PDB file of C-alpha atoms in Angstrom:
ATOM      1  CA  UNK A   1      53.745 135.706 -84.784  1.00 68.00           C
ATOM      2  CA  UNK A   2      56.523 134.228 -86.833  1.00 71.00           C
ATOM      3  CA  UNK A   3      55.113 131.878 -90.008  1.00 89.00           C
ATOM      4  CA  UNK A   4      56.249 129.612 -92.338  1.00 93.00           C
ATOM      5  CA  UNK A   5      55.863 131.167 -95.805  1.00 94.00           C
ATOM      6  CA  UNK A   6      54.900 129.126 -99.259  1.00 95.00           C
ATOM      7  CA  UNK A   7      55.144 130.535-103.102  1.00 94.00           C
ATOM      8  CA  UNK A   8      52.852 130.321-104.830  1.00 94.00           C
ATOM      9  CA  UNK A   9      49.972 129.247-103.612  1.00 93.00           C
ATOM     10  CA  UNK A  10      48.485 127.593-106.746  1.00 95.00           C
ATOM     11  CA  UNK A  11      50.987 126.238-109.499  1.00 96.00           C
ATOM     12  CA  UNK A  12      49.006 124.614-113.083  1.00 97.00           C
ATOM     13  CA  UNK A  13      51.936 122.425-114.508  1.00 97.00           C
ATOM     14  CA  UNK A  14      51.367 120.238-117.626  1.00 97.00           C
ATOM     15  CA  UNK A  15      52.180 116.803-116.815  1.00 97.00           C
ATOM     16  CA  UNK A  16      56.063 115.507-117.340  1.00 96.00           C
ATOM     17  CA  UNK A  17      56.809 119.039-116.146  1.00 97.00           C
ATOM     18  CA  UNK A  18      59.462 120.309-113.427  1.00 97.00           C
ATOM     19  CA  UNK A  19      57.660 122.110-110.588  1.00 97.00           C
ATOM     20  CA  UNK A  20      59.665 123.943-107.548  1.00 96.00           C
ATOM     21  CA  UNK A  21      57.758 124.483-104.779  1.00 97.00           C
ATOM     22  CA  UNK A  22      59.412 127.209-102.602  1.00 96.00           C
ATOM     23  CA  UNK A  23      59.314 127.559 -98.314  1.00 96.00           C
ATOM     24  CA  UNK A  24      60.886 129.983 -96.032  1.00 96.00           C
ATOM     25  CA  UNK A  25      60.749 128.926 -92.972  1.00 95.00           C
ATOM     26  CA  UNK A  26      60.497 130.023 -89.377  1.00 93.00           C
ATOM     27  CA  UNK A  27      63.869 131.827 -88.803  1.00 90.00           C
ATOM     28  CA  UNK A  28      65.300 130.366 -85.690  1.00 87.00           C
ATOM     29  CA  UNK A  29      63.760 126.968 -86.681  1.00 90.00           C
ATOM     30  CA  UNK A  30      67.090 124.048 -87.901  1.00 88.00           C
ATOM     31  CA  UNK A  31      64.685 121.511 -89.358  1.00 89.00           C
ATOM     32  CA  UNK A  32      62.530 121.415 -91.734  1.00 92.00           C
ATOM     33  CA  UNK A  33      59.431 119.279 -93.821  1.00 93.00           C
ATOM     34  CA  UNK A  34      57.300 118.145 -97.079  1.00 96.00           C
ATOM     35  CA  UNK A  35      53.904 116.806 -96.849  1.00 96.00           C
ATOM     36  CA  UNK A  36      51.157 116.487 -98.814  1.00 96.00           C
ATOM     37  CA  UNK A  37      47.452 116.281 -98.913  1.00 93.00           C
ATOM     38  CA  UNK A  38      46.060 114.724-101.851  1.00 94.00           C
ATOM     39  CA  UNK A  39      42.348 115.697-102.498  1.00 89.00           C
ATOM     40  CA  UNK A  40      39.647 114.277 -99.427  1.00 84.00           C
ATOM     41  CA  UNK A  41      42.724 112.399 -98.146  1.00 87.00           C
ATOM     42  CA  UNK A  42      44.993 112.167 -95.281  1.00 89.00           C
ATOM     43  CA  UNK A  43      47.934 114.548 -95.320  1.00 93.00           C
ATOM     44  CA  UNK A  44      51.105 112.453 -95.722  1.00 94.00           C
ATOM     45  CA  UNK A  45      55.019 112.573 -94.463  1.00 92.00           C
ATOM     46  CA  UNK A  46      56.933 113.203 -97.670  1.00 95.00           C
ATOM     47  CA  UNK A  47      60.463 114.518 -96.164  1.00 93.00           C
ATOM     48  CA  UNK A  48      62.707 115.784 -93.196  1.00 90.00           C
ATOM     49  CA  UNK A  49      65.505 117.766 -93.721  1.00 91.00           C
ATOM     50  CA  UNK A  50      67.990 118.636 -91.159  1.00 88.00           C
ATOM     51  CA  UNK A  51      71.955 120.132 -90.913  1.00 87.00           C
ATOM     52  CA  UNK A  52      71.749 120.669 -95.201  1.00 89.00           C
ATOM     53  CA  UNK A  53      70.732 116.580 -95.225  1.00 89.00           C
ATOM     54  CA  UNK A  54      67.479 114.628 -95.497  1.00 91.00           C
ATOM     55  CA  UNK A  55      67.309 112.501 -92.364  1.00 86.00           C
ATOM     56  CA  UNK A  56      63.734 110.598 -93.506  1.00 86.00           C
ATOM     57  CA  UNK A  57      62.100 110.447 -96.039  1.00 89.00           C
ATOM     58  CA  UNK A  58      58.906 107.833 -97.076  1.00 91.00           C
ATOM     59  CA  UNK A  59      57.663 105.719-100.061  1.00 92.00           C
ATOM     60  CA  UNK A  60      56.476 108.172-101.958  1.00 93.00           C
ATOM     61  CA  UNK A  61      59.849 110.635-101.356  1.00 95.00           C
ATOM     62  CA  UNK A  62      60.731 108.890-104.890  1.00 93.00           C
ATOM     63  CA  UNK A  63      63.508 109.998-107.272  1.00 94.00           C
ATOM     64  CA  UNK A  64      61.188 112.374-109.076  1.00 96.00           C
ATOM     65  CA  UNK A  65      61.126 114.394-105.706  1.00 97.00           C
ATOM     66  CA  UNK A  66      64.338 116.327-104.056  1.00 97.00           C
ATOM     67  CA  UNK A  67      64.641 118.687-101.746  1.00 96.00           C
ATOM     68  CA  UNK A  68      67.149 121.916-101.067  1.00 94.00           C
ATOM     69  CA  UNK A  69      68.793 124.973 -98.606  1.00 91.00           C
ATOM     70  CA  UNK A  70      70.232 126.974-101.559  1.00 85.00           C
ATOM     71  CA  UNK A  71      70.786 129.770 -99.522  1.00 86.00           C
ATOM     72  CA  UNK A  72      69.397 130.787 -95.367  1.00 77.00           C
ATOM     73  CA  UNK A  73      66.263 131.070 -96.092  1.00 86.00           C
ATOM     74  CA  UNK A  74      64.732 129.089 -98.535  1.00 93.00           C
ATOM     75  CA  UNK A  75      63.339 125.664 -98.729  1.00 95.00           C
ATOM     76  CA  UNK A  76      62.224 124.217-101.849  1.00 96.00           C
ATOM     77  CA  UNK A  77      60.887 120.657-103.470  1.00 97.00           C
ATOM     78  CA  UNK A  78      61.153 120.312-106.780  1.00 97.00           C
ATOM     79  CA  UNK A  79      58.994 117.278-108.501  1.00 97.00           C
ATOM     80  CA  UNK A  80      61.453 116.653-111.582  1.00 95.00           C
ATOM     81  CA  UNK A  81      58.500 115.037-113.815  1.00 94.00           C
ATOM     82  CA  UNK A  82      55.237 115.426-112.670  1.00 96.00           C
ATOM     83  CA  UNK A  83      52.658 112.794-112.962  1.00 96.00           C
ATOM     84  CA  UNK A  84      48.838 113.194-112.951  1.00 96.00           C
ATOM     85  CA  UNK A  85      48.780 111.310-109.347  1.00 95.00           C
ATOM     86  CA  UNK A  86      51.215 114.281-108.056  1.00 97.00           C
ATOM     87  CA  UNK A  87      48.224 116.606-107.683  1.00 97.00           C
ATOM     88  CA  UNK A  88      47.769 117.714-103.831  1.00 97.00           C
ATOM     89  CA  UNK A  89      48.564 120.172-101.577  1.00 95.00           C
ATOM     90  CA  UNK A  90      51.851 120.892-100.655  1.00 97.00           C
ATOM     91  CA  UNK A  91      52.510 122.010 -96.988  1.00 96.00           C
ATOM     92  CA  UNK A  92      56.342 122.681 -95.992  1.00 96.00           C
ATOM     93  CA  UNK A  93      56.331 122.787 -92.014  1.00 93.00           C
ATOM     94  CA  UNK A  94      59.494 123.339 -89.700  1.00 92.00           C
ATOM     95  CA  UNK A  95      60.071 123.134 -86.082  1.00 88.00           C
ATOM     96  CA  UNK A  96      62.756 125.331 -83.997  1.00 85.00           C
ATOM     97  CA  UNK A  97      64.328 121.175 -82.409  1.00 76.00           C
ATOM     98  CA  UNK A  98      64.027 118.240 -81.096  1.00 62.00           C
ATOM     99  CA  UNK A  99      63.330 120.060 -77.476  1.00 55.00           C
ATOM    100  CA  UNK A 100      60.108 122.235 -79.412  1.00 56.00           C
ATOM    101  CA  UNK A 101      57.017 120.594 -79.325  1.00 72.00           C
ATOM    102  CA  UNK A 102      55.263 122.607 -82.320  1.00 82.00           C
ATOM    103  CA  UNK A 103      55.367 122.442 -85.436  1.00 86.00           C
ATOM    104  CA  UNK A 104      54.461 125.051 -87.643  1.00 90.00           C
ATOM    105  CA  UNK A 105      52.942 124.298 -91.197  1.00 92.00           C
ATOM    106  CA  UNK A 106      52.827 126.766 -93.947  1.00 93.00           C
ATOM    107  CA  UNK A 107      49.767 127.757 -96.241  1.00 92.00           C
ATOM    108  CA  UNK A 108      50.034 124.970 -98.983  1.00 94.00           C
ATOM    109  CA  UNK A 109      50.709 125.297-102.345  1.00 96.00           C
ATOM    110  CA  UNK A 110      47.807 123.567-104.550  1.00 96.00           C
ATOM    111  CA  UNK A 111      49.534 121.690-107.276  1.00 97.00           C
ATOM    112  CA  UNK A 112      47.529 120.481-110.461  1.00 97.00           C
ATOM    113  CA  UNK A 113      49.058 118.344-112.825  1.00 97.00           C
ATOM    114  CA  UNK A 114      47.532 118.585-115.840  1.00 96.00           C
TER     115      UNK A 114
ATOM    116  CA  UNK B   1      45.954  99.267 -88.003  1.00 65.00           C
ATOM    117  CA  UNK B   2      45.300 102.231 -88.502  1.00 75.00           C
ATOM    118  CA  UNK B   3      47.757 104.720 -86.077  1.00 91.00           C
ATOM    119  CA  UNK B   4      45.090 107.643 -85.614  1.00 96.00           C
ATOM    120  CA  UNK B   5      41.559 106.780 -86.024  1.00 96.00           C
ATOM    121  CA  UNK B   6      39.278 109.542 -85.882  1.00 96.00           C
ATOM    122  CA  UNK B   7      35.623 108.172 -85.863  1.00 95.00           C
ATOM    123  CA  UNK B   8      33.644 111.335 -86.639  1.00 95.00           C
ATOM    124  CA  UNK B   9      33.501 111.921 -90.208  1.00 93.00           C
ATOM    125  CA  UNK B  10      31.640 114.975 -89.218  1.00 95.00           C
ATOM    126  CA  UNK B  11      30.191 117.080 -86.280  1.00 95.00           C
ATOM    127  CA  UNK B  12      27.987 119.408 -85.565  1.00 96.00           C
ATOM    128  CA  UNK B  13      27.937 122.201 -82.477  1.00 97.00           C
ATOM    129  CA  UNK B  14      25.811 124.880 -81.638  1.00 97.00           C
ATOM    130  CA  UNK B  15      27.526 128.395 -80.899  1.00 97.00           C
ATOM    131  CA  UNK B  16      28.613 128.723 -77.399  1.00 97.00           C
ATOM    132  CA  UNK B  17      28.877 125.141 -76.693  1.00 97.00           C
ATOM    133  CA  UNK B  18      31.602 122.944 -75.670  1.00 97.00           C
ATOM    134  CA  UNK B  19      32.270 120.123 -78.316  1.00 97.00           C
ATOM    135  CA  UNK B  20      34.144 117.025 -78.109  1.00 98.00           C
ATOM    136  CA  UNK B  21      36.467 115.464 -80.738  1.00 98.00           C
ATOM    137  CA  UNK B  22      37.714 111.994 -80.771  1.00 98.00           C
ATOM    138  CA  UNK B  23      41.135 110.667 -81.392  1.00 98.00           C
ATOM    139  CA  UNK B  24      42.409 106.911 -80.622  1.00 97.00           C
ATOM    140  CA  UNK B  25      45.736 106.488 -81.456  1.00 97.00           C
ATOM    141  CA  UNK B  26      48.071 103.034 -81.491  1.00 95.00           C
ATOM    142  CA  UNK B  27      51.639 102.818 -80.567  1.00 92.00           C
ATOM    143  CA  UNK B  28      53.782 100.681 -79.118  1.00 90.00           C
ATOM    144  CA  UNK B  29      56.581 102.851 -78.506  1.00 87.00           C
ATOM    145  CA  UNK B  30      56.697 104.769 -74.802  1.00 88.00           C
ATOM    146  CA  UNK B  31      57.894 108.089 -75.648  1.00 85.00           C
ATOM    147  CA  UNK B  32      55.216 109.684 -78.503  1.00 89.00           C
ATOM    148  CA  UNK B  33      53.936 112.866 -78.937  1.00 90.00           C
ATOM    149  CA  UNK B  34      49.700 114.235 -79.801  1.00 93.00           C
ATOM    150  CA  UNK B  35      48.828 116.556 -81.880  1.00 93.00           C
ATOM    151  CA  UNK B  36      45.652 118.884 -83.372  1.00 96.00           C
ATOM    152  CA  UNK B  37      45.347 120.700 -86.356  1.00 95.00           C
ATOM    153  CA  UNK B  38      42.657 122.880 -87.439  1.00 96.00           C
ATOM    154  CA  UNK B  39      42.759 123.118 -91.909  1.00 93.00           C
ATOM    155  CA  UNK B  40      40.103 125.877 -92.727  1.00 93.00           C
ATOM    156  CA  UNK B  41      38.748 125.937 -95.896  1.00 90.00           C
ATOM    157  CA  UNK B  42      41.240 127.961 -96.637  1.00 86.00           C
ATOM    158  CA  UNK B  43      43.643 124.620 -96.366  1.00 85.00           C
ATOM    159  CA  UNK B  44      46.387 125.963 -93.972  1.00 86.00           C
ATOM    160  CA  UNK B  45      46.700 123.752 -91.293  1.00 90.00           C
ATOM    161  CA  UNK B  46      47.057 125.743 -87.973  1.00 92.00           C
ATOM    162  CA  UNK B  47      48.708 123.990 -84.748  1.00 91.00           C
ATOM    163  CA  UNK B  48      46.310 123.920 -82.288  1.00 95.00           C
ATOM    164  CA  UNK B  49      47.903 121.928 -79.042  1.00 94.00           C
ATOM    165  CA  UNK B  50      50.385 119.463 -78.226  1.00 92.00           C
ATOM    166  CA  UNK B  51      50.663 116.742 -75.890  1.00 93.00           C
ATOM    167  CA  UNK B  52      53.584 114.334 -74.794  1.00 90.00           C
ATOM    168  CA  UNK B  53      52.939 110.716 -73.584  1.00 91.00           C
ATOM    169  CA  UNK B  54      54.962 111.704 -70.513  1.00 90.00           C
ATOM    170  CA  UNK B  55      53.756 115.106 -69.576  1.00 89.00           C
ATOM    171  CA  UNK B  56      51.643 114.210 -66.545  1.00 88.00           C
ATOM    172  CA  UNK B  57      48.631 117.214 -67.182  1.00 93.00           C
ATOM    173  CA  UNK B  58      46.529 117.370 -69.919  1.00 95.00           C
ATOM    174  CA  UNK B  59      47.141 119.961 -72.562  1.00 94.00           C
ATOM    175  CA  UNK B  60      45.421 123.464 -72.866  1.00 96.00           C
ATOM    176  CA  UNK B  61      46.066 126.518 -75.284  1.00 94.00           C
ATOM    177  CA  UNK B  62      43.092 129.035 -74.582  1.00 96.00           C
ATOM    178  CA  UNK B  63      39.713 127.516 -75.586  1.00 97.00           C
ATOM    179  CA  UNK B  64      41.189 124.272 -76.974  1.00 97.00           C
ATOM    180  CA  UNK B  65      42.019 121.359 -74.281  1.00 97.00           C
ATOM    181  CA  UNK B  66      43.069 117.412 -74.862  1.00 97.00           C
ATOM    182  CA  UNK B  67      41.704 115.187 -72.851  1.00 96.00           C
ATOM    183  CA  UNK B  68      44.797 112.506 -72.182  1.00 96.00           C
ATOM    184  CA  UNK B  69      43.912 108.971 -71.554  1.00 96.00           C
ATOM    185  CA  UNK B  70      46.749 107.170 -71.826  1.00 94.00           C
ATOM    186  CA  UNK B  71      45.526 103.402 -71.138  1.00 94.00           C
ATOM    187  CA  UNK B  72      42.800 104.125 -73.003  1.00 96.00           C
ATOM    188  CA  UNK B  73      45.208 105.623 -76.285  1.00 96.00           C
ATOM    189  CA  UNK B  74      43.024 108.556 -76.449  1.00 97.00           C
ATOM    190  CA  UNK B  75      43.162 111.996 -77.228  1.00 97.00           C
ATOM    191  CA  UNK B  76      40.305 113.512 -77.721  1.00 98.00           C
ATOM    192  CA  UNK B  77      40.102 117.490 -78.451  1.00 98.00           C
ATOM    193  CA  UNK B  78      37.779 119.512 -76.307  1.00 98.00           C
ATOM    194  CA  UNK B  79      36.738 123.424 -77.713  1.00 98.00           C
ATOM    195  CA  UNK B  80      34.981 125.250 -75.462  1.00 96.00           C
ATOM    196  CA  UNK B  81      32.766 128.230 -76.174  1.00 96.00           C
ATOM    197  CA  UNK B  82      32.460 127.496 -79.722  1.00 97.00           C
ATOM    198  CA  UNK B  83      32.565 129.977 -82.388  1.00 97.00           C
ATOM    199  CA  UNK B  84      31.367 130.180 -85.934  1.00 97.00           C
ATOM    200  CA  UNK B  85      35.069 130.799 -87.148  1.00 96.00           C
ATOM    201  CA  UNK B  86      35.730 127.062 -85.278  1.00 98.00           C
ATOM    202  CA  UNK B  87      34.028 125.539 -88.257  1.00 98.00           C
ATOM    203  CA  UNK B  88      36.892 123.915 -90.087  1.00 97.00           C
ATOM    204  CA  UNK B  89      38.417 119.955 -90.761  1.00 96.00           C
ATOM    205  CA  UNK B  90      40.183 119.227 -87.657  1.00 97.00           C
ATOM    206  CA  UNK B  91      43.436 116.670 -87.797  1.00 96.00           C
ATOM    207  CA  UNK B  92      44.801 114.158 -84.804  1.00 97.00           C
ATOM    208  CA  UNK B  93      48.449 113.350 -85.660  1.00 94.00           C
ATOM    209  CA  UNK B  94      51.373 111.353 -83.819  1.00 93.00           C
ATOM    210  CA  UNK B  95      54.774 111.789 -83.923  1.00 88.00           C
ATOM    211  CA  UNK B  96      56.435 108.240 -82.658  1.00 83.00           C
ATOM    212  CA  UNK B  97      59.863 108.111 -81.394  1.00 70.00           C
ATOM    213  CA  UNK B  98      62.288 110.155 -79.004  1.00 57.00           C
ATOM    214  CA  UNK B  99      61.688 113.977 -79.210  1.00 49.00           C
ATOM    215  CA  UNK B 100      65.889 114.449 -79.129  1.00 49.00           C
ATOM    216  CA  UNK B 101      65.539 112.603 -82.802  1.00 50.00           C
ATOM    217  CA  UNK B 102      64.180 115.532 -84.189  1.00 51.00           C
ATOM    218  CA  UNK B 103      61.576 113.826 -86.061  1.00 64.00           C
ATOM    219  CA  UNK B 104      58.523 115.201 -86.795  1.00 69.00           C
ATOM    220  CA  UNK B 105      57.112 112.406 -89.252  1.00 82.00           C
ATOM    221  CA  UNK B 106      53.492 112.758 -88.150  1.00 88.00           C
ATOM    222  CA  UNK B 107      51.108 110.428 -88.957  1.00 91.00           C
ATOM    223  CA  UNK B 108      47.603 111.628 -89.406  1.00 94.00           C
ATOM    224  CA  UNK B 109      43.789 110.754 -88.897  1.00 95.00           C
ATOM    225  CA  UNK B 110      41.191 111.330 -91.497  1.00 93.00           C
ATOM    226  CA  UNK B 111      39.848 114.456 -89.659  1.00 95.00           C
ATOM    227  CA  UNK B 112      36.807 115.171 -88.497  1.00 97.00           C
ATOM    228  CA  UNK B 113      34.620 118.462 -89.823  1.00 97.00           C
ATOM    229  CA  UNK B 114      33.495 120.179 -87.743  1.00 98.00           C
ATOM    230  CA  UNK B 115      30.195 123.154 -88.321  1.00 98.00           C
ATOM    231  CA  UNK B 116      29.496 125.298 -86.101  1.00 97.00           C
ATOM    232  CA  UNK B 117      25.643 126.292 -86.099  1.00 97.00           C
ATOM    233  CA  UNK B 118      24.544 130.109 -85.148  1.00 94.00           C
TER     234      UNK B 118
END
């Protein structure tokens, strides 16, 4: 069965670092997600991404966080200055459309910000 | 309020037997959609089944069913036949909002974890 793919699966960053976290997501599948799960907590809507545009984003989708296509495949976040609170997982999940009822998560990446 | 409450912090089943997982949920909006997760230890979070506030049966994928009620706003998860490899957090999460929006912003319960005893 098709999955949503995440590299790497642990990243160690010192803080005030830039961290990309990278996604390739299902083939057929137009949109796309960050969310995170910070340590014993809920897991939390970062981002949505859809038609090479972010079409929601929440609170803590700050301007330390952005998100690209570069090319068919790929999906990435990149944190631009990590902070000590930006530890969690990382789970990038996409969905074929609106008319597709599941959607798929990937592994996580486990960030520590040191 | 909270959107999902899940009240079981944790859970225990014996192998073989059915267990029961709660989900309340609170929306005000008609058209919402219901999901499970299962997160291993592992920490992928695996899809598990999906149900729409309009779809008139309740859910079922295999061993997993949701038990719909809508007046009462809940959504509990039923696993039949439990297995040792069942032993994982489990998630309730809501997606508010028209499906043709293409959002998935799902909001999440605390999870319940679940053991599975041979």
């Amino acid at each position: 069965e098709p999955e949503v793919t995440q590299t790497p699966s642990h990243q160690v960053t010192q803080m005030g670092q830039e961290v990309i976290l990278r996604c390739v997501p299902i083939s057929n599948h137009l949109y796309f997600y960050w969310y995170r799960q910070i340590l014993g907590q809920k897991v939390e809507f970062l981002v949505s991404f859809y038609n090479n545009e972010i079409s929601e984003k929440s609170e803590i989708f700050d301007d330390q966080f952005s998100v690209e296509r570069p090319d068919g495949s790929n999906f990435t976040l990149k944190i631009r200055s990590t902070k000590l609170e930006d530890s969690a997982m990382y789970f990038c999940a996409s969905a074929q459309g609106p008319t597709n009822e599941k959607l798929f998560f990937g592994s996580g990446t486990q960030l520590s910000v040191l | 309020a909270q959107k999902i409450t899940q009240t079981q912090p944790g859970m225990f089943v014996q192998e073989k037997e059915a267990v029961t997982l709660d989900c309340t949920y609170d929306t005000s909006d008609p058209s919402y959609g219901l999901f499970w997760y299962k997160q291993p230890s592992s920490g992928e979070m695996i899809f598990l089944i999906y149900q729409g506030s309009y779809d008139q049966q309740n859910a079922t994928e295999g061993r997993y069913s949701l038990n719909f009620q809508k007046a009462r706003k809940s959504a509990n998860l039923v696993i039949s036949a439990s297995q040792l490899g069942d032993s994982a957090m489990y998630f309730c999460a809501m997606r508010e909002g028209w499906s043709g929006a293409g959002s998935y912003q799902l909001t999440f319960g605390k999870g319940t974890k679940l053991s599975v005893i041979p």
